[in-house]
CSV table of C-alpha atoms and ligand atoms in Angstrom, one decimal:
chain,number,residue,atom,x,y,z
A,1,UNK,CA,-23.2,-5.1,-5.6
A,2,UNK,CA,-25.7,-8.0,-5.7
A,3,UNK,CA,-22.9,-10.4,-6.7
A,4,UNK,CA,-20.6,-9.2,-3.9
A,5,UNK,CA,-22.8,-8.2,-1.0
A,6,UNK,CA,-21.3,-6.6,2.2
A,7,UNK,CA,-18.1,-5.5,0.5
A,8,UNK,CA,-18.3,-1.7,0.5
A,9,UNK,CA,-14.5,-1.1,0.2
A,10,UNK,CA,-14.4,-3.4,-2.9
A,11,UNK,CA,-17.4,-1.5,-4.4
A,12,UNK,CA,-15.7,1.8,-3.7
A,13,UNK,CA,-12.4,0.7,-5.4
A,14,UNK,CA,-14.3,-0.7,-8.5
A,15,UNK,CA,-16.5,2.4,-8.8
A,16,UNK,CA,-13.4,4.6,-8.8
A,17,UNK,CA,-11.7,2.6,-11.5
A,18,UNK,CA,-14.8,2.1,-13.7
A,19,UNK,CA,-15.9,5.7,-13.5
A,20,UNK,CA,-12.5,6.9,-14.7
A,21,UNK,CA,-11.8,4.3,-17.5
A,22,UNK,CA,-15.1,5.1,-19.1
A,23,UNK,CA,-13.5,6.9,-22.1
A,24,UNK,CA,-11.4,3.9,-22.8
A,25,UNK,CA,-14.3,1.5,-22.5
A,26,UNK,CA,-16.6,3.7,-24.7
A,27,UNK,CA,-13.9,3.8,-27.5
A,28,UNK,CA,-14.1,-0.1,-27.7
A,29,UNK,CA,-17.6,-0.7,-26.3
A,30,UNK,CA,-18.8,-3.6,-28.5
A,31,UNK,CA,-15.6,-5.6,-28.4
A,32,UNK,CA,-15.2,-5.2,-24.6
A,33,UNK,CA,-18.8,-6.2,-24.0
A,34,UNK,CA,-18.4,-9.3,-26.1
A,35,UNK,CA,-15.2,-10.2,-24.2
A,36,UNK,CA,-16.9,-9.5,-20.8
A,37,UNK,CA,-13.8,-7.5,-19.9
A,38,UNK,CA,-15.3,-5.7,-16.9
A,39,UNK,CA,-16.8,-8.9,-15.5
A,40,UNK,CA,-13.6,-10.8,-15.9
A,41,UNK,CA,-11.4,-8.1,-14.3
A,42,UNK,CA,-13.6,-7.9,-11.2
A,43,UNK,CA,-13.8,-11.6,-10.5
A,44,UNK,CA,-10.7,-13.0,-8.7
A,45,UNK,CA,-9.0,-15.9,-10.5
A,46,UNK,CA,-9.0,-17.7,-7.1
A,47,UNK,CA,-9.8,-17.0,-3.5
A,48,UNK,CA,-8.6,-19.2,-0.7
A,49,UNK,CA,-10.1,-18.9,2.8
A,50,UNK,CA,-8.9,-21.0,5.7
A,51,UNK,CA,-8.9,-21.6,9.4
A,52,UNK,CA,-5.8,-20.5,11.4
A,53,UNK,CA,-5.8,-22.3,14.8
A,54,UNK,CA,-3.0,-21.5,17.3
A,55,UNK,CA,-2.2,-21.7,21.0
A,56,UNK,CA,-1.8,-18.5,23.1
A,57,UNK,CA,0.6,-18.1,26.1
A,58,UNK,CA,-2.1,-19.3,28.5
A,59,UNK,CA,-2.5,-22.6,26.6
A,60,UNK,CA,-5.8,-21.5,25.1
A,61,UNK,CA,-6.5,-22.4,21.5
A,62,UNK,CA,-7.4,-19.3,19.4
A,63,UNK,CA,-8.9,-19.4,15.9
A,64,UNK,CA,-8.5,-16.7,13.2
A,65,UNK,CA,-9.6,-16.4,9.6
A,66,UNK,CA,-6.9,-16.5,6.9
A,67,UNK,CA,-7.5,-15.4,3.3
A,68,UNK,CA,-5.5,-15.0,0.0
A,69,UNK,CA,-7.1,-13.5,-3.0
A,70,UNK,CA,-5.2,-14.4,-6.3
A,71,UNK,CA,-6.9,-11.7,-8.4
A,72,UNK,CA,-5.1,-11.4,-11.7
A,73,UNK,CA,-2.1,-13.2,-13.2
A,74,UNK,CA,-2.2,-11.7,-16.8
A,75,UNK,CA,1.1,-9.9,-16.6
A,76,UNK,CA,3.0,-12.0,-13.9
A,77,UNK,CA,2.8,-14.1,-10.8
A,78,UNK,CA,0.4,-12.8,-8.1
A,79,UNK,CA,2.1,-10.2,-5.9
A,80,UNK,CA,0.7,-8.3,-3.0
A,81,UNK,CA,1.0,-8.0,0.8
A,82,UNK,CA,-0.5,-9.8,3.7
A,83,UNK,CA,-2.4,-7.7,6.3
A,84,UNK,CA,-2.9,-8.8,9.9
A,85,UNK,CA,-5.5,-6.5,11.5
A,86,UNK,CA,-8.8,-7.2,13.4
A,87,UNK,CA,-10.7,-5.2,10.7
A,88,UNK,CA,-9.6,-7.6,7.9
A,89,UNK,CA,-12.5,-9.3,6.0
A,90,UNK,CA,-13.1,-10.6,2.5
A,91,UNK,CA,-14.2,-7.2,1.1
A,92,UNK,CA,-11.1,-5.4,2.3
A,93,UNK,CA,-8.8,-8.0,0.9
A,94,UNK,CA,-10.6,-7.9,-2.4
A,95,UNK,CA,-10.4,-4.1,-2.6
A,96,UNK,CA,-6.7,-4.3,-1.9
A,97,UNK,CA,-6.2,-7.1,-4.4
A,98,UNK,CA,-8.1,-5.3,-7.1
A,99,UNK,CA,-6.1,-2.1,-6.6
A,100,UNK,CA,-2.9,-4.2,-6.6
A,101,UNK,CA,-3.6,-5.3,-10.2
A,102,UNK,CA,-3.3,-1.8,-11.6
A,103,UNK,CA,-0.6,-0.7,-9.2
A,104,UNK,CA,1.7,-3.6,-10.2
A,105,UNK,CA,1.0,-2.9,-13.9
A,106,UNK,CA,2.1,0.8,-13.4
A,107,UNK,CA,5.5,-0.3,-12.0
A,108,UNK,CA,6.3,-1.6,-15.5
A,109,UNK,CA,7.5,-4.9,-13.9
A,110,UNK,CA,6.0,-8.4,-14.6
A,111,UNK,CA,3.8,-8.9,-11.5
A,112,UNK,CA,0.1,-9.8,-11.3
A,113,UNK,CA,-2.3,-8.7,-8.5
A,114,UNK,CA,-3.0,-10.5,-5.2
A,115,UNK,CA,-3.5,-9.7,-1.5
A,116,UNK,CA,-4.1,-11.7,1.7
A,117,UNK,CA,-4.2,-11.5,5.4
A,118,UNK,CA,-6.0,-12.4,8.6
A,119,UNK,CA,-8.1,-10.8,11.3
A,120,UNK,CA,-5.3,-11.7,13.8
A,121,UNK,CA,-4.1,-8.7,15.8
A,122,UNK,CA,-0.3,-8.8,16.4
A,123,UNK,CA,-0.6,-5.8,18.8
A,124,UNK,CA,0.0,-6.9,22.4
A,125,UNK,CA,1.0,-10.4,21.5
A,126,UNK,CA,4.2,-12.0,22.6
A,127,UNK,CA,6.8,-13.0,20.0
A,128,UNK,CA,6.0,-16.6,20.7
A,129,UNK,CA,2.3,-16.0,20.0
A,130,UNK,CA,3.1,-14.2,16.8
A,131,UNK,CA,5.3,-17.0,15.7
A,132,UNK,CA,2.7,-19.7,16.6
A,133,UNK,CA,0.1,-17.7,14.5
A,134,UNK,CA,2.5,-17.2,11.5
A,135,UNK,CA,3.4,-20.9,11.5
A,136,UNK,CA,-0.2,-22.0,11.5
A,137,UNK,CA,-1.1,-19.4,8.8
A,138,UNK,CA,1.7,-20.6,6.5
A,139,UNK,CA,1.0,-24.3,7.1
A,140,UNK,CA,-2.1,-23.7,4.9
A,141,UNK,CA,-0.9,-20.8,2.7
A,142,UNK,CA,2.2,-22.7,1.5
A,143,UNK,CA,0.0,-25.0,-0.6
A,144,UNK,CA,-1.0,-22.1,-2.8
A,145,UNK,CA,2.1,-19.9,-3.2
A,146,UNK,CA,5.6,-20.2,-4.7
A,147,UNK,CA,8.4,-18.0,-6.2
A,148,UNK,CA,6.8,-18.3,-9.7
A,149,UNK,CA,3.1,-18.4,-8.7
A,150,UNK,CA,2.3,-16.1,-5.9
A,151,UNK,CA,4.8,-14.0,-3.8
A,152,UNK,CA,3.2,-12.3,-0.7
A,153,UNK,CA,4.9,-9.4,1.2
A,154,UNK,CA,4.1,-7.3,4.3
A,155,UNK,CA,1.3,-4.7,4.8
A,156,UNK,CA,-0.4,-3.4,8.0
A,157,UNK,CA,0.7,-5.6,10.9
A,158,UNK,CA,3.1,-7.6,8.9
A,159,UNK,CA,6.7,-6.4,9.1
A,160,UNK,CA,10.2,-8.0,9.2
A,161,UNK,CA,9.4,-10.2,12.3
A,162,UNK,CA,6.2,-11.7,10.8
A,163,UNK,CA,7.9,-12.3,7.3
A,164,UNK,CA,10.7,-14.1,9.1
A,165,UNK,CA,8.4,-16.5,10.9
A,166,UNK,CA,6.4,-17.1,7.7
A,167,UNK,CA,9.5,-17.7,5.6
A,168,UNK,CA,10.9,-20.2,8.1
A,169,UNK,CA,7.7,-22.2,8.1
A,170,UNK,CA,7.4,-22.2,4.3
A,171,UNK,CA,11.0,-23.5,4.0
A,172,UNK,CA,10.4,-26.1,6.7
A,173,UNK,CA,7.3,-27.6,5.0
A,174,UNK,CA,8.3,-27.2,1.3
A,175,UNK,CA,12.1,-27.8,1.7
A,176,UNK,CA,12.6,-25.0,-0.8
A,177,UNK,CA,14.9,-22.0,-0.3
A,178,UNK,CA,13.3,-19.6,-2.7
A,179,UNK,CA,12.0,-16.1,-3.0
A,180,UNK,CA,8.5,-16.9,-2.0
A,181,UNK,CA,8.1,-13.8,0.2
A,182,UNK,CA,9.5,-10.3,-0.1
A,183,UNK,CA,10.4,-8.0,2.7
A,184,UNK,CA,12.7,-10.6,4.1
A,185,UNK,CA,15.6,-9.9,6.4
A,186,UNK,CA,18.9,-9.0,4.8
A,187,UNK,CA,20.6,-12.2,6.1
A,188,UNK,CA,18.2,-14.5,4.2
A,189,UNK,CA,17.4,-13.0,0.8
A,190,UNK,CA,15.9,-9.6,1.6
A,191,UNK,CA,16.7,-6.5,-0.5
A,192,UNK,CA,18.4,-3.4,0.7
A,193,UNK,CA,16.0,-0.4,0.6
A,194,UNK,CA,12.9,-2.6,0.7
A,195,UNK,CA,12.0,-1.3,4.2
A,196,UNK,CA,12.3,2.3,3.0
A,197,UNK,CA,10.8,1.8,-0.4
A,198,UNK,CA,7.1,2.7,-0.1
A,199,UNK,CA,7.8,5.9,1.9
A,200,UNK,CA,10.8,6.9,-0.2
A,201,UNK,CA,8.9,6.1,-3.4
A,202,UNK,CA,6.0,8.2,-2.3
A,203,UNK,CA,8.2,11.2,-1.8
A,204,UNK,CA,10.1,10.7,-5.1
A,205,UNK,CA,6.8,10.7,-6.8
A,206,UNK,CA,5.7,13.9,-5.0
A,207,UNK,CA,9.0,15.5,-5.8
A,208,UNK,CA,8.7,14.8,-9.5
A,209,UNK,CA,5.1,16.0,-9.6
A,210,UNK,CA,6.0,19.3,-7.9
A,211,UNK,CA,9.0,19.7,-10.2
A,212,UNK,CA,6.8,19.3,-13.3
A,213,UNK,CA,4.7,22.1,-11.9
A,214,UNK,CA,7.7,24.4,-11.4
A,215,UNK,CA,7.7,23.8,-7.7
A,216,UNK,CA,10.1,22.2,-5.2
A,217,UNK,CA,9.5,19.9,-2.3
A,218,UNK,CA,12.3,21.6,-0.4
A,219,UNK,CA,10.9,24.1,2.1
A,220,UNK,CA,7.4,22.6,2.1
A,221,UNK,CA,5.5,22.0,5.3
A,222,UNK,CA,4.0,18.5,5.2
A,223,UNK,CA,1.4,16.6,7.2
A,224,UNK,CA,1.7,12.8,7.4
A,225,UNK,CA,-0.8,10.4,8.9
A,226,UNK,CA,0.2,7.0,10.3
A,227,UNK,CA,3.3,6.0,12.2
A,228,UNK,CA,4.1,2.7,10.6
A,229,UNK,CA,6.4,1.5,7.8
A,230,UNK,CA,5.1,3.8,5.1
A,231,UNK,CA,4.8,6.9,7.3
A,232,UNK,CA,8.2,6.6,9.0
A,233,UNK,CA,10.2,6.4,5.7
A,234,UNK,CA,8.1,9.0,4.0
A,235,UNK,CA,9.0,11.4,6.8
A,236,UNK,CA,12.7,10.4,6.6
A,237,UNK,CA,12.8,11.1,2.8
A,238,UNK,CA,10.9,14.4,3.2
A,239,UNK,CA,13.4,15.6,5.8
A,240,UNK,CA,16.4,14.5,3.6
A,241,UNK,CA,14.9,16.6,0.7
A,242,UNK,CA,14.6,19.7,2.9
A,243,UNK,CA,10.9,19.6,3.7
A,244,UNK,CA,9.4,19.7,7.2
A,245,UNK,CA,6.9,17.0,8.4
A,246,UNK,CA,5.0,18.3,11.4
A,247,UNK,CA,2.5,15.5,12.2
A,248,UNK,CA,2.1,11.7,12.5
A,249,UNK,CA,-0.6,9.5,14.0
A,250,UNK,CA,-1.7,6.1,15.0
A,251,UNK,CA,-5.1,4.6,15.6
A,252,UNK,CA,-5.6,6.3,19.0
A,253,UNK,CA,-4.1,9.8,18.5
A,254,UNK,CA,-1.8,12.2,16.7
A,255,UNK,CA,1.2,14.3,17.3
A,256,UNK,CA,1.9,17.9,16.2
A,257,UNK,CA,5.6,18.9,16.4
A,258,UNK,CA,6.0,22.4,15.0
A,259,UNK,CA,9.8,22.0,14.8
A,260,UNK,CA,9.5,18.8,12.6
A,261,UNK,CA,9.0,15.2,13.7
A,262,UNK,CA,12.0,13.8,15.5
A,263,UNK,CA,12.6,10.6,13.4
A,264,UNK,CA,15.0,9.0,15.9
A,265,UNK,CA,12.3,9.3,18.6
A,266,UNK,CA,9.6,8.0,16.3
A,267,UNK,CA,11.6,5.0,15.2
A,268,UNK,CA,12.5,4.2,18.8
A,269,UNK,CA,8.8,4.3,19.9
A,270,UNK,CA,7.4,2.4,16.9
A,271,UNK,CA,10.1,0.1,15.6
A,272,UNK,CA,12.0,-0.8,18.8
A,273,UNK,CA,9.5,-0.4,21.7
A,274,UNK,CA,6.3,-1.1,19.6
A,275,UNK,CA,4.7,1.5,21.9
A,276,UNK,CA,2.0,4.2,21.4
A,277,UNK,CA,2.5,7.8,20.2
A,278,UNK,CA,1.6,9.1,23.7
A,279,UNK,CA,5.3,8.5,24.5
A,280,UNK,CA,6.5,11.0,21.9
A,281,UNK,CA,6.1,13.9,24.3
A,282,UNK,CA,8.7,12.3,26.6
A,283,UNK,CA,11.2,12.9,23.8
A,284,UNK,CA,9.9,16.3,22.6
A,285,UNK,CA,8.3,18.3,25.4
A,286,UNK,CA,7.4,21.1,23.0
A,287,UNK,CA,5.2,18.8,20.8
A,288,UNK,CA,1.4,18.3,21.3
A,289,UNK,CA,-0.4,15.0,21.6
A,290,UNK,CA,-4.1,14.8,20.8
A,291,UNK,CA,-6.5,11.9,21.2
A,292,UNK,CA,-8.6,10.9,18.1
A,293,UNK,CA,-8.0,12.1,14.6
A,294,UNK,CA,-7.0,15.6,13.4
A,295,UNK,CA,-3.8,15.7,11.3
A,296,UNK,CA,-5.7,17.2,8.4
A,297,UNK,CA,-6.6,20.3,10.4
A,298,UNK,CA,-2.9,21.4,10.5
A,299,UNK,CA,-1.9,24.0,8.0
A,300,UNK,CA,0.4,22.5,5.3
A,301,UNK,CA,1.5,22.7,1.7
A,302,UNK,CA,1.4,18.9,1.1
A,303,UNK,CA,-0.5,16.1,2.7
A,304,UNK,CA,0.6,12.5,2.7
A,305,UNK,CA,-2.0,10.0,4.1
A,306,UNK,CA,0.0,6.9,5.1
A,307,UNK,CA,-2.2,5.0,7.7
A,308,UNK,CA,-5.1,3.1,6.2
A,309,UNK,CA,-8.2,3.2,3.9
A,310,UNK,CA,-10.9,5.9,4.3
A,311,UNK,CA,-9.0,8.1,6.7
A,312,UNK,CA,-9.4,11.4,4.8
A,313,UNK,CA,-13.0,12.5,4.5
A,314,UNK,CA,-14.8,15.4,2.7
A,315,UNK,CA,-14.6,17.7,5.7
A,316,UNK,CA,-10.8,17.0,5.9
A,317,UNK,CA,-10.5,17.8,2.2
A,318,UNK,CA,-12.3,21.1,2.8
A,319,UNK,CA,-10.0,22.0,5.7
A,320,UNK,CA,-6.9,21.2,3.6
A,321,UNK,CA,-8.1,23.4,0.7
A,322,UNK,CA,-9.0,26.2,3.1
A,323,UNK,CA,-5.5,26.0,4.6
A,324,UNK,CA,-3.8,26.3,1.2
A,325,UNK,CA,-2.7,22.7,0.7
A,326,UNK,CA,-1.5,22.3,-3.0
A,327,UNK,CA,-0.9,18.5,-3.2
A,328,UNK,CA,-2.2,15.3,-1.7
A,329,UNK,CA,-0.3,12.1,-2.5
A,330,UNK,CA,-1.6,8.8,-1.1
A,331,UNK,CA,0.9,6.6,0.8
A,332,UNK,CA,-1.8,4.3,2.1
A,333,UNK,CA,-4.2,2.3,-0.1
A,334,UNK,CA,-7.4,4.3,-0.7
A,335,UNK,CA,-7.1,6.6,2.3
A,336,UNK,CA,-9.2,9.3,0.6
A,337,UNK,CA,-12.9,8.8,0.2
A,338,UNK,CA,-14.5,9.3,-3.3
A,339,UNK,CA,-16.2,12.6,-2.4
A,340,UNK,CA,-13.0,14.0,-0.7
A,341,UNK,CA,-11.0,13.1,-3.9
A,342,UNK,CA,-13.5,14.9,-6.0
A,343,UNK,CA,-13.4,18.0,-3.8
A,344,UNK,CA,-9.6,18.1,-3.8
A,345,UNK,CA,-9.5,17.8,-7.6
A,346,UNK,CA,-12.2,20.4,-8.2
A,347,UNK,CA,-10.4,22.8,-6.0
A,348,UNK,CA,-7.1,22.7,-7.8
A,349,UNK,CA,-5.2,20.4,-5.5
A,350,UNK,CA,-2.9,18.0,-7.2
A,351,UNK,CA,-4.1,14.5,-6.2
A,352,UNK,CA,-2.0,11.3,-6.7
A,353,UNK,CA,-3.8,8.0,-6.1
A,354,UNK,CA,-2.1,5.3,-4.0
A,355,UNK,CA,-1.9,2.9,-6.9
A,356,UNK,CA,0.6,5.3,-8.5
A,357,UNK,CA,2.2,7.1,-5.6
A,358,UNK,CA,2.7,4.1,-3.2
A,359,UNK,CA,3.8,1.7,-5.9
A,360,UNK,CA,7.5,1.9,-4.8
A,361,UNK,CA,7.0,-0.8,-2.2
A,362,UNK,CA,5.8,-3.5,-4.6
A,363,UNK,CA,8.2,-2.3,-7.3
A,364,UNK,CA,11.1,-2.9,-4.9
A,365,UNK,CA,9.6,-6.2,-3.9
A,366,UNK,CA,9.8,-7.2,-7.6
A,367,UNK,CA,13.5,-6.1,-7.5
A,368,UNK,CA,13.9,-8.4,-4.5
A,369,UNK,CA,12.4,-11.2,-6.6
A,370,UNK,CA,14.9,-10.5,-9.4
A,371,UNK,CA,17.9,-10.6,-6.9
A,372,UNK,CA,16.6,-13.8,-5.4
A,373,UNK,CA,16.3,-15.4,-8.9
A,374,UNK,CA,19.9,-14.5,-9.8
A,375,UNK,CA,21.1,-15.2,-6.2
A,376,UNK,CA,22.8,-11.8,-6.0
A,377,UNK,CA,22.3,-8.8,-3.8
A,378,UNK,CA,22.4,-5.3,-5.2
A,379,UNK,CA,23.7,-2.3,-3.2
A,380,UNK,CA,21.4,0.2,-1.4
A,381,UNK,CA,22.3,2.8,-4.0
A,382,UNK,CA,21.5,0.6,-6.9
A,383,UNK,CA,18.1,-0.4,-5.6
A,384,UNK,CA,17.3,3.2,-4.5
A,385,UNK,CA,18.2,4.6,-7.9
A,386,UNK,CA,16.0,2.0,-9.7
A,387,UNK,CA,13.2,2.9,-7.3
A,388,UNK,CA,13.5,6.6,-8.0
A,389,UNK,CA,13.5,5.9,-11.8
A,390,UNK,CA,10.4,3.7,-11.5
A,391,UNK,CA,8.6,6.5,-9.5
A,392,UNK,CA,9.5,9.2,-12.0
A,393,UNK,CA,8.4,6.9,-14.9
A,394,UNK,CA,5.1,6.2,-13.1
A,395,UNK,CA,4.4,9.9,-12.8
A,396,UNK,CA,5.1,10.6,-16.5
A,397,UNK,CA,3.2,7.5,-17.6
A,398,UNK,CA,0.0,8.5,-15.7
A,399,UNK,CA,0.4,12.2,-16.7
A,400,UNK,CA,0.6,11.1,-20.4
A,401,UNK,CA,-2.4,8.8,-20.1
A,402,UNK,CA,-4.5,11.6,-18.6
A,403,UNK,CA,-3.5,13.9,-21.4
A,404,UNK,CA,-4.3,11.3,-24.1
A,405,UNK,CA,-7.9,11.3,-22.8
A,406,UNK,CA,-8.1,15.1,-22.4
A,407,UNK,CA,-8.0,14.9,-18.7
A,408,UNK,CA,-4.8,16.8,-18.0
A,409,UNK,CA,-3.8,16.8,-14.3
A,410,UNK,CA,-6.4,14.1,-13.4
A,411,UNK,CA,-3.9,11.5,-12.1
A,412,UNK,CA,-6.7,9.2,-10.9
A,413,UNK,CA,-7.9,8.8,-14.5
A,414,UNK,CA,-4.4,8.6,-15.8
A,415,UNK,CA,-3.4,5.9,-13.3
A,416,UNK,CA,-6.4,3.8,-13.9
A,417,UNK,CA,-6.2,4.0,-17.7
A,418,UNK,CA,-2.5,3.3,-17.9
A,419,UNK,CA,-2.7,0.5,-15.4
A,420,UNK,CA,-5.8,-1.1,-17.0
A,421,UNK,CA,-4.7,-0.9,-20.6
A,422,UNK,CA,-1.6,-3.1,-20.1
A,423,UNK,CA,-3.5,-5.7,-18.1
A,424,UNK,CA,-6.3,-5.7,-20.5
A,425,UNK,CA,-4.1,-6.2,-23.6
A,426,UNK,CA,-2.4,-9.1,-21.9
A,427,UNK,CA,-5.7,-10.7,-21.0
A,428,UNK,CA,-7.1,-10.3,-24.5
A,429,UNK,CA,-3.9,-11.8,-26.0
A,430,UNK,CA,-4.2,-14.8,-23.7
A,431,UNK,CA,-7.7,-15.7,-24.9
A,432,UNK,CA,-10.7,-16.5,-22.7
A,433,UNK,CA,-9.1,-17.4,-19.3
B,501,NDP,P1,2.0,-0.4,9.5
B,501,NDP,O1,1.2,-1.5,10.2
B,501,NDP,O2,3.4,-0.4,9.6
B,501,NDP,O3,1.4,1.0,10.0
B,501,NDP,C1,0.1,1.4,9.9
B,501,NDP,C2,-0.1,2.7,10.6
B,501,NDP,O4,-1.4,3.2,10.4
B,501,NDP,C3,0.1,2.6,12.1
B,501,NDP,O5,0.5,3.8,12.6
B,501,NDP,C4,-1.4,2.3,12.6
B,501,NDP,O6,-1.6,2.7,13.9
B,501,NDP,C5,-2.1,3.2,11.6
B,501,NDP,N1,-3.5,2.7,11.4
B,501,NDP,C6,-3.8,1.4,11.0
B,501,NDP,N2,-5.1,1.3,11.0
B,501,NDP,C7,-5.6,2.4,11.4
B,501,NDP,C8,-6.9,2.9,11.6
B,501,NDP,N3,-8.0,2.1,11.3
B,501,NDP,N4,-7.1,4.2,12.0
B,501,NDP,C9,-6.0,5.0,12.2
B,501,NDP,N5,-4.7,4.6,12.0
B,501,NDP,C10,-4.6,3.3,11.7
B,501,NDP,O7,1.4,-0.5,8.0
B,501,NDP,P2,2.1,0.2,6.7
B,501,NDP,O8,2.8,1.4,7.0
B,501,NDP,O9,2.9,-0.9,6.0
B,501,NDP,O10,0.8,0.4,5.8
B,501,NDP,C11,0.1,1.7,5.8
B,501,NDP,C12,-0.7,1.8,4.6
B,501,NDP,O11,0.1,1.8,3.4
B,501,NDP,C13,-1.8,0.7,4.3
B,501,NDP,O12,-2.9,1.2,3.7
B,501,NDP,C14,-1.0,-0.3,3.4
B,501,NDP,O13,-1.9,-1.0,2.6
B,501,NDP,C15,-0.3,0.8,2.5
B,501,NDP,N6,0.8,0.3,1.8
B,501,NDP,C16,1.9,-0.3,2.4
B,501,NDP,C17,3.0,-0.8,1.7
B,501,NDP,C18,4.2,-1.3,2.4
B,501,NDP,O14,5.2,-1.6,1.7
B,501,NDP,N7,4.2,-1.5,3.7
B,501,NDP,C19,3.0,-0.7,0.2
B,501,NDP,C20,1.9,0.0,-0.3
B,501,NDP,C21,0.9,0.4,0.4
B,501,NDP,P3,-1.7,1.6,15.0
B,501,NDP,O15,-0.3,1.2,15.3
B,501,NDP,O16,-2.4,2.3,16.2
B,501,NDP,O17,-2.5,0.5,14.5
């Protein structure tokens, strides 16, 4: 904490990992101390912070902060999204980069951990303003990334439009047509099923977890938070598998639709109009719209937090338990606070941490990198079936790791140990670096 002041989210992420890998560390205490394993894994290999000046539609120069944290390259080139949101700061990007190391390790694919972003807010900006910002951002970032060194992707506030502008500027400056970003459009190197991957992957994971507990996702009532990329495609896959999602939310309010969220309406509002959820009632008069937060108060079997970090608190966890919720699987990164996680686990709720259950996005990004390298495109079905296999394997991998350390059913411990072990072995094999 003294070394990294004012970074509460980073401290929270490190605390969760270190608390749970204790048995692994204790079994090798002397060696790991000598090798300064914990010190090395919490210090990013490199952090680049830069100024992003751009001109708005009134001719006014605006200045934002840009950052890329290249956290760990032990098992592959840095990989992780870019977040454009006014709340972005160094501590948030470091927490996301740190989590990304273990998540990427769990996918079984050769990708290291990184993350980046800016405090720029794309909301309410014209396309020209977003382009001007992206071009300026990439003018600096392009010096530090490449298809074999660091491959960013999208995250909050960075979707297909932003990736397109970023890719165009990279190509223009570097003169290279390479897979330097993932989440690209299908006409210029994107992968089928990447848009759907995080949400679909989350639901494949949840389906497998329930199946291994002699249960079925079909027929379940599900609450989802968020209304962005992850939330929309989680809702789509839940409905395809016969479950009913009754809520979604954005940063101003939330929707309750007892008949099940109308996905066409949601996509139209969020993906086409880029509007607010207040509009949902125009499409579904029987639904309810509420200001503020509240999705966790709705009775459900399964909860899928898919908006942002620290959005499910202890009091929400208590409400979920009281309402009979049996599983919480994280679609967002660290949406559940540490005390809420503990409460859910202690009260018999199956709890899947984001680094396992939302790994489908980055896994499919790695599949996009493979397709770019061989200059081929796979079919939707091929990518989707690989995604499903990866999610099923992640579930079994973390379940086994938890059992190996006598923590059966503790998927937080299982995910952290399984993710950490592989990275650590690679780091130790590569010497002091
Ligand atoms: P989007 O920008 O597409 O959507 C984010 C959604 O969450 C929006 O509905 C947004 O509402 C809401 N939201 C954002 N910040 C807040 C907040 N402070 N309070 C309440 N609601 C908020 O992002 P994604 O769907 O891509 O990402 C969602 C989460 O999933 C993030 O934690 C991200 O790191 C994680 N994730 C994303 C992956 C991906 O492939 N996209 C991969 C793995 C994890 P509003 O429109 O009002 O801002």
